[in-house]
Structure formats: structure tokens, C-alpha cells
mmCIF file with all atom_site columns, N, CA and C in Angstrom:
data_model
loop_
_atom_site.group_PDB
_atom_site.id
_atom_site.type_symbol
_atom_site.label_atom_id
_atom_site.label_alt_id
_atom_site.label_comp_id
_atom_site.label_asym_id
_atom_site.label_entity_id
_atom_site.label_seq_id
_atom_site.pdbx_PDB_ins_code
_atom_site.Cartn_x
_atom_site.Cartn_y
_atom_site.Cartn_z
_atom_site.occupancy
_atom_site.B_iso_or_equiv
_atom_site.pdbx_formal_charge
_atom_site.auth_seq_id
_atom_site.auth_comp_id
_atom_site.auth_asym_id
_atom_site.auth_atom_id
_atom_site.pdbx_PDB_model_num
ATOM 1   N N  . GLU A 1 1  ? 44.675 -21.918 -70.115 1.00 81.00 ? 2  GLU A N  1
ATOM 2   C CA . GLU A 1 1  ? 43.836 -21.406 -71.031 1.00 81.00 ? 2  GLU A CA 1
ATOM 3   C C  . GLU A 1 1  ? 42.980 -20.246 -70.306 1.00 81.00 ? 2  GLU A C  1
ATOM 4   N N  . ARG A 1 2  ? 42.449 -20.667 -69.212 1.00 83.00 ? 3  ARG A N  1
ATOM 5   C CA . ARG A 1 2  ? 41.525 -19.679 -68.399 1.00 83.00 ? 3  ARG A CA 1
ATOM 6   C C  . ARG A 1 2  ? 42.217 -18.470 -68.108 1.00 83.00 ? 3  ARG A C  1
ATOM 7   N N  . LEU A 1 3  ? 43.409 -18.602 -67.600 1.00 88.00 ? 4  LEU A N  1
ATOM 8   C CA . LEU A 1 3  ? 44.214 -17.429 -67.216 1.00 88.00 ? 4  LEU A CA 1
ATOM 9   C C  . LEU A 1 3  ? 44.485 -16.541 -68.380 1.00 88.00 ? 4  LEU A C  1
ATOM 10  N N  . ALA A 1 4  ? 44.727 -17.177 -69.511 1.00 91.00 ? 5  ALA A N  1
ATOM 11  C CA . ALA A 1 4  ? 45.003 -16.376 -70.761 1.00 91.00 ? 5  ALA A CA 1
ATOM 12  C C  . ALA A 1 4  ? 43.749 -15.660 -71.188 1.00 91.00 ? 5  ALA A C  1
ATOM 13  N N  . VAL A 1 5  ? 42.654 -16.249 -70.975 1.00 93.00 ? 6  VAL A N  1
ATOM 14  C CA . VAL A 1 5  ? 41.431 -15.508 -71.367 1.00 93.00 ? 6  VAL A CA 1
ATOM 15  C C  . VAL A 1 5  ? 41.172 -14.361 -70.379 1.00 93.00 ? 6  VAL A C  1
ATOM 16  N N  . VAL A 1 6  ? 41.381 -14.502 -68.988 1.00 92.00 ? 7  VAL A N  1
ATOM 17  C CA . VAL A 1 6  ? 41.188 -13.451 -68.129 1.00 92.00 ? 7  VAL A CA 1
ATOM 18  C C  . VAL A 1 6  ? 42.114 -12.344 -68.382 1.00 92.00 ? 7  VAL A C  1
ATOM 19  N N  . ARG A 1 7  ? 43.409 -12.695 -68.731 1.00 92.00 ? 8  ARG A N  1
ATOM 20  C CA . ARG A 1 7  ? 44.424 -11.688 -69.077 1.00 92.00 ? 8  ARG A CA 1
ATOM 21  C C  . ARG A 1 7  ? 44.003 -10.877 -70.283 1.00 92.00 ? 8  ARG A C  1
ATOM 22  N N  . ASN A 1 8  ? 43.543 -11.596 -71.294 1.00 91.00 ? 9  ASN A N  1
ATOM 23  C CA . ASN A 1 8  ? 43.103 -10.951 -72.520 1.00 91.00 ? 9  ASN A CA 1
ATOM 24  C C  . ASN A 1 8  ? 41.873 -10.029 -72.175 1.00 91.00 ? 9  ASN A C  1
ATOM 25  N N  . LEU A 1 9  ? 40.883 -10.480 -71.603 1.00 92.00 ? 10 LEU A N  1
ATOM 26  C CA . LEU A 1 9  ? 39.722 -9.686  -71.287 1.00 92.00 ? 10 LEU A CA 1
ATOM 27  C C  . LEU A 1 9  ? 40.011 -8.473  -70.407 1.00 92.00 ? 10 LEU A C  1
ATOM 28  N N  . GLY A 1 10 ? 40.974 -8.655  -69.506 1.00 91.00 ? 11 GLY A N  1
ATOM 29  C CA . GLY A 1 10 ? 41.371 -7.564  -68.664 1.00 91.00 ? 11 GLY A CA 1
ATOM 30  C C  . GLY A 1 10 ? 41.996 -6.365  -69.446 1.00 91.00 ? 11 GLY A C  1
ATOM 31  N N  . LYS A 1 11 ? 42.640 -6.751  -70.570 1.00 92.00 ? 12 LYS A N  1
ATOM 32  C CA . LYS A 1 11 ? 43.263 -5.748  -71.431 1.00 92.00 ? 12 LYS A CA 1
ATOM 33  C C  . LYS A 1 11 ? 42.255 -4.853  -71.988 1.00 92.00 ? 12 LYS A C  1
ATOM 34  N N  . ILE A 1 12 ? 41.007 -5.401  -72.336 1.00 92.00 ? 13 ILE A N  1
ATOM 35  C CA . ILE A 1 12 ? 40.027 -4.744  -73.006 1.00 92.00 ? 13 ILE A CA 1
ATOM 36  C C  . ILE A 1 12 ? 39.284 -3.689  -72.136 1.00 92.00 ? 13 ILE A C  1
ATOM 37  N N  . ASP A 1 13 ? 39.041 -2.525  -72.671 1.00 93.00 ? 14 ASP A N  1
ATOM 38  C CA . ASP A 1 13 ? 38.358 -1.576  -71.915 1.00 93.00 ? 14 ASP A CA 1
ATOM 39  C C  . ASP A 1 13 ? 36.996 -2.061  -71.434 1.00 93.00 ? 14 ASP A C  1
ATOM 40  N N  . LYS A 1 14 ? 36.600 -1.723  -70.245 1.00 91.00 ? 15 LYS A N  1
ATOM 41  C CA . LYS A 1 14 ? 35.373 -2.278  -69.604 1.00 91.00 ? 15 LYS A CA 1
ATOM 42  C C  . LYS A 1 14 ? 34.125 -2.141  -70.566 1.00 91.00 ? 15 LYS A C  1
ATOM 43  N N  . ASN A 1 15 ? 34.157 -0.999  -71.227 1.00 92.00 ? 16 ASN A N  1
ATOM 44  C CA . ASN A 1 15 ? 32.899 -0.705  -72.047 1.00 92.00 ? 16 ASN A CA 1
ATOM 45  C C  . ASN A 1 15 ? 32.919 -1.471  -73.342 1.00 92.00 ? 16 ASN A C  1
ATOM 46  N N  . ARG A 1 16 ? 34.118 -2.063  -73.680 1.00 94.00 ? 17 ARG A N  1
ATOM 47  C CA . ARG A 1 16 ? 34.124 -2.775  -75.035 1.00 94.00 ? 17 ARG A CA 1
ATOM 48  C C  . ARG A 1 16 ? 34.250 -4.373  -74.770 1.00 94.00 ? 17 ARG A C  1
ATOM 49  N N  . ARG A 1 17 ? 34.133 -4.921  -73.606 1.00 95.00 ? 18 ARG A N  1
ATOM 50  C CA . ARG A 1 17 ? 34.057 -6.266  -73.428 1.00 95.00 ? 18 ARG A CA 1
ATOM 51  C C  . ARG A 1 17 ? 32.824 -6.861  -73.889 1.00 95.00 ? 18 ARG A C  1
ATOM 52  N N  . PRO A 1 18 ? 32.815 -8.133  -74.268 1.00 95.00 ? 19 PRO A N  1
ATOM 53  C CA . PRO A 1 18 ? 31.561 -8.741  -74.788 1.00 95.00 ? 19 PRO A CA 1
ATOM 54  C C  . PRO A 1 18 ? 30.465 -8.695  -73.695 1.00 95.00 ? 19 PRO A C  1
ATOM 55  N N  . ARG A 1 19 ? 29.287 -8.373  -74.108 1.00 96.00 ? 20 ARG A N  1
ATOM 56  C CA . ARG A 1 19 ? 28.183 -8.246  -73.185 1.00 96.00 ? 20 ARG A CA 1
ATOM 57  C C  . ARG A 1 19 ? 27.299 -9.430  -73.071 1.00 96.00 ? 20 ARG A C  1
ATOM 58  N N  . ARG A 1 20 ? 27.362 -10.279 -74.158 1.00 97.00 ? 21 ARG A N  1
ATOM 59  C CA . ARG A 1 20 ? 26.477 -11.421 -74.167 1.00 97.00 ? 21 ARG A CA 1
ATOM 60  C C  . ARG A 1 20 ? 27.348 -12.755 -74.273 1.00 97.00 ? 21 ARG A C  1
ATOM 61  N N  . ARG A 1 21 ? 26.704 -13.809 -73.660 1.00 96.00 ? 22 ARG A N  1
ATOM 62  C CA . ARG A 1 21 ? 27.447 -15.115 -73.644 1.00 96.00 ? 22 ARG A CA 1
ATOM 63  C C  . ARG A 1 21 ? 27.933 -15.535 -74.962 1.00 96.00 ? 22 ARG A C  1
ATOM 64  N N  . LYS A 1 22 ? 27.144 -15.353 -76.006 1.00 96.00 ? 23 LYS A N  1
ATOM 65  C CA . LYS A 1 22 ? 27.584 -15.841 -77.318 1.00 96.00 ? 23 LYS A CA 1
ATOM 66  C C  . LYS A 1 22 ? 28.671 -15.079 -77.815 1.00 96.00 ? 23 LYS A C  1
ATOM 67  N N  . THR A 1 23 ? 28.712 -13.779 -77.651 1.00 96.00 ? 24 THR A N  1
ATOM 68  C CA . THR A 1 23 ? 29.823 -12.865 -78.117 1.00 96.00 ? 24 THR A CA 1
ATOM 69  C C  . THR A 1 23 ? 31.050 -13.250 -77.287 1.00 96.00 ? 24 THR A C  1
ATOM 70  N N  . LEU A 1 24 ? 30.929 -13.538 -76.020 1.00 96.00 ? 25 LEU A N  1
ATOM 71  C CA . LEU A 1 24 ? 32.168 -13.809 -75.158 1.00 96.00 ? 25 LEU A CA 1
ATOM 72  C C  . LEU A 1 24 ? 32.691 -15.238 -75.777 1.00 96.00 ? 25 LEU A C  1
ATOM 73  N N  . GLU A 1 25 ? 31.847 -16.149 -76.024 1.00 96.00 ? 26 GLU A N  1
ATOM 74  C CA . GLU A 1 25 ? 32.312 -17.398 -76.544 1.00 96.00 ? 26 GLU A CA 1
ATOM 75  C C  . GLU A 1 25 ? 32.984 -17.281 -77.904 1.00 96.00 ? 26 GLU A C  1
ATOM 76  N N  . SER A 1 26 ? 32.492 -16.320 -78.734 1.00 95.00 ? 27 SER A N  1
ATOM 77  C CA . SER A 1 26 ? 33.158 -16.159 -80.000 1.00 95.00 ? 27 SER A CA 1
ATOM 78  C C  . SER A 1 26 ? 34.436 -15.487 -79.840 1.00 95.00 ? 27 SER A C  1
ATOM 79  N N  . GLN A 1 27 ? 34.571 -14.485 -78.870 1.00 94.00 ? 28 GLN A N  1
ATOM 80  C CA . GLN A 1 27 ? 35.788 -13.894 -78.615 1.00 94.00 ? 28 GLN A CA 1
ATOM 81  C C  . GLN A 1 27 ? 36.879 -14.859 -78.157 1.00 94.00 ? 28 GLN A C  1
ATOM 82  N N  . ILE A 1 28 ? 36.508 -15.729 -77.254 1.00 94.00 ? 29 ILE A N  1
ATOM 83  C CA . ILE A 1 28 ? 37.320 -16.747 -76.620 1.00 94.00 ? 29 ILE A CA 1
ATOM 84  C C  . ILE A 1 28 ? 37.926 -17.668 -77.856 1.00 94.00 ? 29 ILE A C  1
ATOM 85  N N  . ALA A 1 29 ? 36.941 -18.161 -78.684 1.00 94.00 ? 30 ALA A N  1
ATOM 86  C CA . ALA A 1 29 ? 37.302 -18.926 -79.760 1.00 94.00 ? 30 ALA A CA 1
ATOM 87  C C  . ALA A 1 29 ? 38.265 -18.181 -80.729 1.00 94.00 ? 30 ALA A C  1
ATOM 88  N N  . ALA A 1 30 ? 38.077 -16.987 -80.978 1.00 93.00 ? 31 ALA A N  1
ATOM 89  C CA . ALA A 1 30 ? 38.990 -16.240 -81.831 1.00 93.00 ? 31 ALA A CA 1
ATOM 90  C C  . ALA A 1 30 ? 40.277 -16.127 -81.190 1.00 93.00 ? 31 ALA A C  1
ATOM 91  N N  . TYR A 1 31 ? 40.328 -15.857 -79.903 1.00 93.00 ? 32 TYR A N  1
ATOM 92  C CA . TYR A 1 31 ? 41.594 -15.648 -79.219 1.00 93.00 ? 32 TYR A CA 1
ATOM 93  C C  . TYR A 1 31 ? 42.499 -16.924 -79.438 1.00 93.00 ? 32 TYR A C  1
ATOM 94  N N  . PHE A 1 32 ? 41.930 -18.028 -79.388 1.00 92.00 ? 33 PHE A N  1
ATOM 95  C CA . PHE A 1 32 ? 42.705 -19.325 -79.537 1.00 92.00 ? 33 PHE A CA 1
ATOM 96  C C  . PHE A 1 32 ? 42.672 -19.716 -81.017 1.00 92.00 ? 33 PHE A C  1
ATOM 97  N N  . GLN A 1 33 ? 42.420 -18.760 -81.794 1.00 92.00 ? 34 GLN A N  1
ATOM 98  C CA . GLN A 1 33 ? 42.401 -19.039 -83.341 1.00 92.00 ? 34 GLN A CA 1
ATOM 99  C C  . GLN A 1 33 ? 41.674 -20.166 -83.802 1.00 92.00 ? 34 GLN A C  1
ATOM 100 N N  . LYS A 1 34 ? 40.468 -20.303 -83.115 1.00 82.00 ? 35 LYS A N  1
ATOM 101 C CA . LYS A 1 34 ? 39.520 -21.467 -83.479 1.00 82.00 ? 35 LYS A CA 1
ATOM 102 C C  . LYS A 1 34 ? 40.118 -22.879 -83.372 1.00 82.00 ? 35 LYS A C  1
ATOM 103 N N  . LYS A 1 35 ? 41.102 -22.941 -82.475 1.00 91.00 ? 36 LYS A N  1
ATOM 104 C CA . LYS A 1 35 ? 41.641 -24.312 -82.229 1.00 91.00 ? 36 LYS A CA 1
ATOM 105 C C  . LYS A 1 35 ? 40.840 -25.113 -81.143 1.00 91.00 ? 36 LYS A C  1
ATOM 106 N N  . LEU A 1 36 ? 40.024 -24.367 -80.487 1.00 90.00 ? 37 LEU A N  1
ATOM 107 C CA . LEU A 1 36 ? 39.142 -25.104 -79.491 1.00 90.00 ? 37 LEU A CA 1
ATOM 108 C C  . LEU A 1 36 ? 37.732 -25.326 -80.057 1.00 90.00 ? 37 LEU A C  1
ATOM 109 N N  . ASP A 1 37 ? 37.210 -26.458 -79.741 1.00 92.00 ? 38 ASP A N  1
ATOM 110 C CA . ASP A 1 37 ? 35.910 -26.758 -80.171 1.00 92.00 ? 38 ASP A CA 1
ATOM 111 C C  . ASP A 1 37 ? 34.806 -25.990 -79.285 1.00 92.00 ? 38 ASP A C  1
ATOM 112 N N  . ALA A 1 38 ? 33.549 -26.092 -79.582 1.00 92.00 ? 39 ALA A N  1
ATOM 113 C CA . ALA A 1 38 ? 32.503 -25.397 -78.767 1.00 92.00 ? 39 ALA A CA 1
ATOM 114 C C  . ALA A 1 38 ? 32.435 -25.747 -77.421 1.00 92.00 ? 39 ALA A C  1
ATOM 115 N N  . GLN A 1 39 ? 32.702 -27.173 -77.204 1.00 94.00 ? 40 GLN A N  1
ATOM 116 C CA . GLN A 1 39 ? 32.689 -27.700 -75.782 1.00 94.00 ? 40 GLN A CA 1
ATOM 117 C C  . GLN A 1 39 ? 33.756 -27.161 -74.864 1.00 94.00 ? 40 GLN A C  1
ATOM 118 N N  . ALA A 1 40 ? 34.958 -27.000 -75.502 1.00 94.00 ? 41 ALA A N  1
ATOM 119 C CA . ALA A 1 40 ? 36.034 -26.431 -74.667 1.00 94.00 ? 41 ALA A CA 1
ATOM 120 C C  . ALA A 1 40 ? 35.880 -24.992 -74.314 1.00 94.00 ? 41 ALA A C  1
ATOM 121 N N  . VAL A 1 41 ? 35.355 -24.259 -75.304 1.00 95.00 ? 42 VAL A N  1
ATOM 122 C CA . VAL A 1 41 ? 35.001 -22.803 -75.118 1.00 95.00 ? 42 VAL A CA 1
ATOM 123 C C  . VAL A 1 41 ? 33.853 -22.658 -73.942 1.00 95.00 ? 42 VAL A C  1
ATOM 124 N N  . ALA A 1 42 ? 32.919 -23.449 -74.072 1.00 95.00 ? 43 ALA A N  1
ATOM 125 C CA . ALA A 1 42 ? 31.861 -23.539 -73.055 1.00 95.00 ? 43 ALA A CA 1
ATOM 126 C C  . ALA A 1 42 ? 32.364 -23.897 -71.745 1.00 95.00 ? 43 ALA A C  1
ATOM 127 N N  . ALA A 1 43 ? 33.344 -24.785 -71.661 1.00 95.00 ? 44 ALA A N  1
ATOM 128 C CA . ALA A 1 43 ? 34.007 -25.215 -70.375 1.00 95.00 ? 44 ALA A CA 1
ATOM 129 C C  . ALA A 1 43 ? 34.774 -24.039 -69.775 1.00 95.00 ? 44 ALA A C  1
ATOM 130 N N  . ILE A 1 44 ? 35.468 -23.194 -70.569 1.00 95.00 ? 45 ILE A N  1
ATOM 131 C CA . ILE A 1 44 ? 36.244 -22.094 -70.072 1.00 95.00 ? 45 ILE A CA 1
ATOM 132 C C  . ILE A 1 44 ? 35.279 -21.074 -69.463 1.00 95.00 ? 45 ILE A C  1
ATOM 133 N N  . VAL A 1 45 ? 34.138 -20.841 -70.141 1.00 96.00 ? 46 VAL A N  1
ATOM 134 C CA . VAL A 1 45 ? 33.136 -19.927 -69.685 1.00 96.00 ? 46 VAL A CA 1
ATOM 135 C C  . VAL A 1 45 ? 32.597 -20.478 -68.409 1.00 96.00 ? 46 VAL A C  1
ATOM 136 N N  . ALA A 1 46 ? 32.215 -21.711 -68.305 1.00 96.00 ? 47 ALA A N  1
ATOM 137 C CA . ALA A 1 46 ? 31.695 -22.269 -67.038 1.00 96.00 ? 47 ALA A CA 1
ATOM 138 C C  . ALA A 1 46 ? 32.737 -22.118 -65.831 1.00 96.00 ? 47 ALA A C  1
ATOM 139 N N  . GLU A 1 47 ? 34.023 -22.339 -66.181 1.00 95.00 ? 48 GLU A N  1
ATOM 140 C CA . GLU A 1 47 ? 35.074 -22.189 -65.171 1.00 95.00 ? 48 GLU A CA 1
ATOM 141 C C  . GLU A 1 47 ? 35.040 -20.734 -64.659 1.00 95.00 ? 48 GLU A C  1
ATOM 142 N N  . LEU A 1 48 ? 34.936 -19.760 -65.440 1.00 95.00 ? 49 LEU A N  1
ATOM 143 C CA . LEU A 1 48 ? 34.915 -18.282 -65.221 1.00 95.00 ? 49 LEU A CA 1
ATOM 144 C C  . LEU A 1 48 ? 33.798 -18.059 -64.204 1.00 95.00 ? 49 LEU A C  1
ATOM 145 N N  . VAL A 1 49 ? 32.645 -18.586 -64.564 1.00 96.00 ? 50 VAL A N  1
ATOM 146 C CA . VAL A 1 49 ? 31.452 -18.432 -63.771 1.00 96.00 ? 50 VAL A CA 1
ATOM 147 C C  . VAL A 1 49 ? 31.580 -19.100 -62.402 1.00 96.00 ? 50 VAL A C  1
ATOM 148 N N  . CYS A 1 50 ? 32.098 -20.308 -62.343 1.00 96.00 ? 51 CYS A N  1
ATOM 149 C CA . CYS A 1 50 ? 32.235 -21.003 -61.146 1.00 96.00 ? 51 CYS A CA 1
ATOM 150 C C  . CYS A 1 50 ? 33.233 -20.312 -60.186 1.00 96.00 ? 51 CYS A C  1
ATOM 151 N N  . GLU A 1 51 ? 34.247 -19.745 -60.733 1.00 94.00 ? 52 GLU A N  1
ATOM 152 C CA . GLU A 1 51 ? 35.259 -19.014 -59.924 1.00 94.00 ? 52 GLU A CA 1
ATOM 153 C C  . GLU A 1 51 ? 34.794 -17.555 -59.505 1.00 94.00 ? 52 GLU A C  1
ATOM 154 N N  . GLY A 1 52 ? 33.663 -17.140 -60.076 1.00 95.00 ? 53 GLY A N  1
ATOM 155 C CA . GLY A 1 52 ? 33.134 -15.779 -59.685 1.00 95.00 ? 53 GLY A CA 1
ATOM 156 C C  . GLY A 1 52 ? 33.779 -14.698 -60.450 1.00 95.00 ? 53 GLY A C  1
ATOM 157 N N  . LEU A 1 53 ? 34.462 -14.973 -61.584 1.00 94.00 ? 54 LEU A N  1
ATOM 158 C CA . LEU A 1 53 ? 35.089 -13.917 -62.310 1.00 94.00 ? 54 LEU A CA 1
ATOM 159 C C  . LEU A 1 53 ? 34.118 -13.312 -63.193 1.00 94.00 ? 54 LEU A C  1
ATOM 160 N N  . ILE A 1 54 ? 33.039 -13.960 -63.685 1.00 95.00 ? 55 ILE A N  1
ATOM 161 C CA . ILE A 1 54 ? 31.990 -13.454 -64.500 1.00 95.00 ? 55 ILE A CA 1
ATOM 162 C C  . ILE A 1 54 ? 30.710 -13.977 -63.907 1.00 95.00 ? 55 ILE A C  1
ATOM 163 N N  . ALA A 1 55 ? 29.656 -13.309 -64.308 1.00 97.00 ? 56 ALA A N  1
ATOM 164 C CA . ALA A 1 55 ? 28.276 -13.844 -63.924 1.00 97.00 ? 56 ALA A CA 1
ATOM 165 C C  . ALA A 1 55 ? 27.435 -13.639 -65.298 1.00 97.00 ? 56 ALA A C  1
ATOM 166 N N  . ILE A 1 56 ? 26.585 -14.637 -65.509 1.00 96.00 ? 57 ILE A N  1
ATOM 167 C CA . ILE A 1 56 ? 25.760 -14.576 -66.658 1.00 96.00 ? 57 ILE A CA 1
ATOM 168 C C  . ILE A 1 56 ? 24.318 -14.818 -66.163 1.00 96.00 ? 57 ILE A C  1
ATOM 169 N N  . ASP A 1 57 ? 23.477 -13.789 -66.606 1.00 96.00 ? 58 ASP A N  1
ATOM 170 C CA . ASP A 1 57 ? 22.126 -13.905 -66.104 1.00 96.00 ? 58 ASP A CA 1
ATOM 171 C C  . ASP A 1 57 ? 21.250 -14.807 -67.076 1.00 96.00 ? 58 ASP A C  1
ATOM 172 N N  . ASP A 1 58 ? 19.985 -14.932 -66.872 1.00 95.00 ? 59 ASP A N  1
ATOM 173 C CA . ASP A 1 58 ? 19.085 -15.758 -67.652 1.00 95.00 ? 59 ASP A CA 1
ATOM 174 C C  . ASP A 1 58 ? 18.988 -15.243 -69.022 1.00 95.00 ? 59 ASP A C  1
ATOM 175 N N  . ALA A 1 59 ? 19.136 -13.962 -69.318 1.00 96.00 ? 60 ALA A N  1
ATOM 176 C CA . ALA A 1 59 ? 19.067 -13.467 -70.656 1.00 96.00 ? 60 ALA A CA 1
ATOM 177 C C  . ALA A 1 59 ? 20.363 -13.551 -71.383 1.00 96.00 ? 60 ALA A C  1
ATOM 178 N N  . GLY A 1 60 ? 21.428 -14.157 -70.755 1.00 95.00 ? 61 GLY A N  1
ATOM 179 C CA . GLY A 1 60 ? 22.698 -14.285 -71.401 1.00 95.00 ? 61 GLY A CA 1
ATOM 180 C C  . GLY A 1 60 ? 23.678 -13.131 -71.326 1.00 95.00 ? 61 GLY A C  1
ATOM 181 N N  . ARG A 1 61 ? 23.228 -12.046 -70.467 1.00 97.00 ? 62 ARG A N  1
ATOM 182 C CA . ARG A 1 61 ? 24.050 -10.858 -70.284 1.00 97.00 ? 62 ARG A CA 1
ATOM 183 C C  . ARG A 1 61 ? 25.176 -11.274 -69.357 1.00 97.00 ? 62 ARG A C  1
ATOM 184 N N  . VAL A 1 62 ? 26.396 -10.783 -69.678 1.00 96.00 ? 63 VAL A N  1
ATOM 185 C CA . VAL A 1 62 ? 27.577 -11.077 -68.999 1.00 96.00 ? 63 VAL A CA 1
ATOM 186 C C  . VAL A 1 62 ? 28.061 -9.873  -68.080 1.00 96.00 ? 63 VAL A C  1
ATOM 187 N N  . THR A 1 63 ? 28.347 -10.177 -66.834 1.00 95.00 ? 64 THR A N  1
ATOM 188 C CA . THR A 1 63 ? 28.837 -9.146  -65.911 1.00 95.00 ? 64 THR A CA 1
ATOM 189 C C  . THR A 1 63 ? 30.150 -9.590  -65.487 1.00 95.00 ? 64 THR A C  1
ATOM 190 N N  . TYR A 1 64 ? 31.202 -8.714  -65.515 1.00 95.00 ? 65 TYR A N  1
ATOM 191 C CA . TYR A 1 64 ? 32.556 -8.955  -65.125 1.00 95.00 ? 65 TYR A CA 1
ATOM 192 C C  . TYR A 1 64 ? 32.857 -8.573  -63.735 1.00 95.00 ? 65 TYR A C  1
ATOM 193 N N  . HIS A 1 65 ? 33.672 -9.382  -63.075 1.00 92.00 ? 66 HIS A N  1
ATOM 194 C CA . HIS A 1 65 ? 34.016 -9.120  -61.581 1.00 92.00 ? 66 HIS A CA 1
ATOM 195 C C  . HIS A 1 65 ? 35.490 -9.088  -61.550 1.00 92.00 ? 66 HIS A C  1
ATOM 196 N N  . PHE A 1 66 ? 36.145 -8.454  -62.418 1.00 84.00 ? 67 PHE A N  1
ATOM 197 C CA . PHE A 1 66 ? 37.568 -8.374  -62.293 1.00 84.00 ? 67 PHE A CA 1
ATOM 198 C C  . PHE A 1 66 ? 38.136 -7.082  -62.958 1.00 84.00 ? 67 PHE A C  1
#
């Protein structure tokens, strides 16, 4: 799942990727056609943060590192 998310986000132009955590979570849920619950989506986001692929600041802004 995580690799599919990274691949999908990598295809999106850098200026058009979700800028906020909430928007990113919505995009991930939409990508999986809402088959994942909120906890599963949050777990994917947490994995991306742990692996250093994205960073999320205190205001919820997302920075991509790929």
C-alpha cells in the first residue's frame, strides 16, 4: 500500500501535491477508493513520515522528500 501511495504521489507534479496532512489523507483514501478506514490511512502517513519520505510540521504542512 505504501509503495503504491509513493508511486501515485510521485506522478503528481510537485506543485500540485497535497500541502496539508488532511488533504494528503483524503487523497490516499480516494486512491484506495475509500476501502481503507481512517486508522489505516493514518498508519500509511505515519509510515511515510518514519521512513523520511515526507515531513509534517506542527501546523500540518507536508514536505515531500522524493
